[in-house]
Structures are given as C-alpha cells and as structure tokens.
Tab-separated table of C-alpha atoms in Angstrom:
chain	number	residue	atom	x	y	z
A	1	UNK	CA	45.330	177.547	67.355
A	2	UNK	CA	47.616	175.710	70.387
A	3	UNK	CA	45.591	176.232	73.521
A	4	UNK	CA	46.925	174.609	76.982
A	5	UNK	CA	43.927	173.839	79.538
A	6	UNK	CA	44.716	173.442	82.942
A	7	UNK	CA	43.198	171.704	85.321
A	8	UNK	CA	43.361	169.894	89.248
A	9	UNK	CA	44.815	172.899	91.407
A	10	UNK	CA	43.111	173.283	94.973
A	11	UNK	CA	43.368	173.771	98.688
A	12	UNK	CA	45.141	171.037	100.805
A	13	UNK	CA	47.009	171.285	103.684
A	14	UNK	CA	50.524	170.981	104.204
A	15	UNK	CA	51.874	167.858	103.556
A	16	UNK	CA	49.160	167.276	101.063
A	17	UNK	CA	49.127	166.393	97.250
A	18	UNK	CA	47.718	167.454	93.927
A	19	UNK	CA	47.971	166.878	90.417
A	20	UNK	CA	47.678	168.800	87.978
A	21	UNK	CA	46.770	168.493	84.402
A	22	UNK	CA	47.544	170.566	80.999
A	23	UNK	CA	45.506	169.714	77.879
A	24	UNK	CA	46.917	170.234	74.819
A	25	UNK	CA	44.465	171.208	72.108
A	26	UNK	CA	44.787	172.529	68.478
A	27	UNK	CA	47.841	170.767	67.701
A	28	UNK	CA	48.583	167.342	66.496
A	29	UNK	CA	52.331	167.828	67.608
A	30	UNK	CA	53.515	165.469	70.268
A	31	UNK	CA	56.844	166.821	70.819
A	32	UNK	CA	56.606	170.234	72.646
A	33	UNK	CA	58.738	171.539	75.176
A	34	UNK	CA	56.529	171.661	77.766
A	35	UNK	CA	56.985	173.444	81.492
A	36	UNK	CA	55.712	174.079	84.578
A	37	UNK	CA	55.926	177.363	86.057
A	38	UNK	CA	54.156	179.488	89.197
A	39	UNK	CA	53.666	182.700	90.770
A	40	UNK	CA	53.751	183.094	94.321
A	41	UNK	CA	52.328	186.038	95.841
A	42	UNK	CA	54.543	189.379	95.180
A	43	UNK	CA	57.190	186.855	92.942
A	44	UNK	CA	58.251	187.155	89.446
A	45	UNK	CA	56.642	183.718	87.673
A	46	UNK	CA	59.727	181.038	87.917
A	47	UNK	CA	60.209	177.467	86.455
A	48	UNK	CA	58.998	174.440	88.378
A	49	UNK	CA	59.440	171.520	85.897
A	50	UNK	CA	60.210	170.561	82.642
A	51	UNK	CA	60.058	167.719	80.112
A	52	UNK	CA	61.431	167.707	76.704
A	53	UNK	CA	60.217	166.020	73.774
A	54	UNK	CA	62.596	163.182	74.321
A	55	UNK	CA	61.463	163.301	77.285
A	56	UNK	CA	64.368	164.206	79.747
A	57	UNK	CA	62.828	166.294	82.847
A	58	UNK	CA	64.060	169.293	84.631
A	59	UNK	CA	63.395	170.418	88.268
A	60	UNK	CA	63.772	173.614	90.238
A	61	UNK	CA	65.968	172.941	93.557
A	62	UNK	CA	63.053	173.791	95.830
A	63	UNK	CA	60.871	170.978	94.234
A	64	UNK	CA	63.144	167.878	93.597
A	65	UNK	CA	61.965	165.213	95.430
A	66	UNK	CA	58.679	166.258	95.925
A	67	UNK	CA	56.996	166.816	92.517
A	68	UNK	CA	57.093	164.958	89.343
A	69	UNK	CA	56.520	165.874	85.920
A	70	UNK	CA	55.229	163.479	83.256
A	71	UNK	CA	53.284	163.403	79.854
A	72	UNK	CA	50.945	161.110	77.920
A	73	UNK	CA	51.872	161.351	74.591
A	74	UNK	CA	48.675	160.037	73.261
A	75	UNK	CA	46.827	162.273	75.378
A	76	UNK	CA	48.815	165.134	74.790
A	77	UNK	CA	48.921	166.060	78.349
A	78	UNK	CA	51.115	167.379	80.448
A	79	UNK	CA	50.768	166.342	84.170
A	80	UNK	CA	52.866	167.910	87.451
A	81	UNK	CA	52.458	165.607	90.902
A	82	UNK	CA	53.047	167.515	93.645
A	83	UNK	CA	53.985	165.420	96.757
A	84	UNK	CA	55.201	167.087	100.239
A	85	UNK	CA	53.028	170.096	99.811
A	86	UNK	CA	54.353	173.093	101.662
A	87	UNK	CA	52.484	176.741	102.486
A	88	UNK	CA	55.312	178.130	100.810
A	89	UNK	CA	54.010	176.203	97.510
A	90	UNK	CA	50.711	178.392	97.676
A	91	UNK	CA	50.884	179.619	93.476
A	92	UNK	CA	49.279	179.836	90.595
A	93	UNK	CA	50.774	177.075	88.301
A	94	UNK	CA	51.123	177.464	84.748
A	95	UNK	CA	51.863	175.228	82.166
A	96	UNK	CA	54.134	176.366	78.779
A	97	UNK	CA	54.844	174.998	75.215
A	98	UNK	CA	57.114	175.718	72.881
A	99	UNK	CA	58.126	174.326	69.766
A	100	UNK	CA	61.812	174.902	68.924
A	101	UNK	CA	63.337	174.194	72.758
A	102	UNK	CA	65.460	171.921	73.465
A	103	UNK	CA	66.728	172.183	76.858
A	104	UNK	CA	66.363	174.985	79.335
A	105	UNK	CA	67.741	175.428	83.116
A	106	UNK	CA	63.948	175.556	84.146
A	107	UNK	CA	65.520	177.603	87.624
A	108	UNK	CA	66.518	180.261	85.966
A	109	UNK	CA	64.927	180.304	82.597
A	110	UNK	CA	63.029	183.607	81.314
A	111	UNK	CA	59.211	182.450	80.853
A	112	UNK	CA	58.754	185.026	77.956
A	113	UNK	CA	60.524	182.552	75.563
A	114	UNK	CA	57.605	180.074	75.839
A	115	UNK	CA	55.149	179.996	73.013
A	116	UNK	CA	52.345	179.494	74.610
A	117	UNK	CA	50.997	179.347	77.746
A	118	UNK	CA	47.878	178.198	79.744
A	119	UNK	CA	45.504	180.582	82.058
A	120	UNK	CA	46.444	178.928	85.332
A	121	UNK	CA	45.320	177.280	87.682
A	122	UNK	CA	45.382	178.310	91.833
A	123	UNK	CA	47.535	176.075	94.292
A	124	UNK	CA	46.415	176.504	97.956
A	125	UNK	CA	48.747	174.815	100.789
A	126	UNK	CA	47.686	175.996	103.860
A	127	UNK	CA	49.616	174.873	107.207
C-alpha cells in the first residue's frame, strides 16, 4: 500500500520560507511522478510543482522563482522549498504520485489523474 506523508508546513510571515517534505512509504519504486499541489481558501486544488522520474521539474507561473522542487531518490522523498513567501501562498499543500506519467502542464493539469495522494499539510503566510 503507497502512502505519501507530509510533513514541514507552518506559519511564517511574508517573505518567509518553508520546506516541505513527502515520504514515500509502501513502495520500493523510485521513479514516480511526483507533484505538488494546494488549495487556497474557496479555490479548486491546482498544481504547484512537479518532477518526473527523470527528473525534469515543472512550475506553476505564480511560483517560478520562488519555490523549488527536488527528490532524494534514496530517501524516496519528495521535497518543495518555498522561498519569497507571500499571504497569497496561505494553502494546504499536497503532494501526488503516480506511476504511468510522464509529463504534465502542472498549471493546468486535473489532480484526479494522480494515483495517490498525501493528507496535507497547512501553509500559513501571514503579512
């Protein structure tokens, strides 16, 4: 059973940074597609970040520049660093796997074709 365990989201102020961690557990695969996504407040859940097995990466306009998406592959951990924090950030950040992806305009990119997801974690960026 794949489980994704997220971890490291908080309350900073604006300007701030986090990062945040996804665990992934159950699986010996190495070579998900793995995502970042986040709900704001009264918003549909949209793509932050991705990173493909390969390892090419993926950001939504409103982030590039300020976050950055990696992953240990020994680990198996997916991390997002959020730089440049702005009130307008305030979310709760998921992170997604899949198995069969290989690309995906993370912008625009429907969240229900994700395998599996984690539970969440709260992002607080208060001005």
């Amino acid at each position: 059973q794949v489980r994704l365990v997220e971890s490291g989201g908080g309350s900073v102020q604006s300007g701030g940074s986090l990062t945040l961690s996804c665990a992934v557990t159950g699986s010996t695969d190495r070579g998900y597609f793995m995502a970042w996504f986040r709900q704001r407040p009264g918003k549909e859940r949209e793509g932050v970040a991705a990173v493909s097995g390969d390892g090419s990466k993926t950001y939504a306009d409103s982030v590039k520049g300020r976050f950055t998406v990696s992953r240990d592959t020994v680990k198996n951990t997916l991390y997002l660093q959020m730089n440049s924090l702005k009130p307008e950030d305030t979310a709760v950040y998921y992170c997604a796997a899949d198995s069969t992806l290989l690309s995906v305009v993370i912008g625009t990119v429907d969240p229900s074709i994700f395998e599996f997801w984690g539970q969440g974690t709260q992002v607080t960026v208060s001005s």
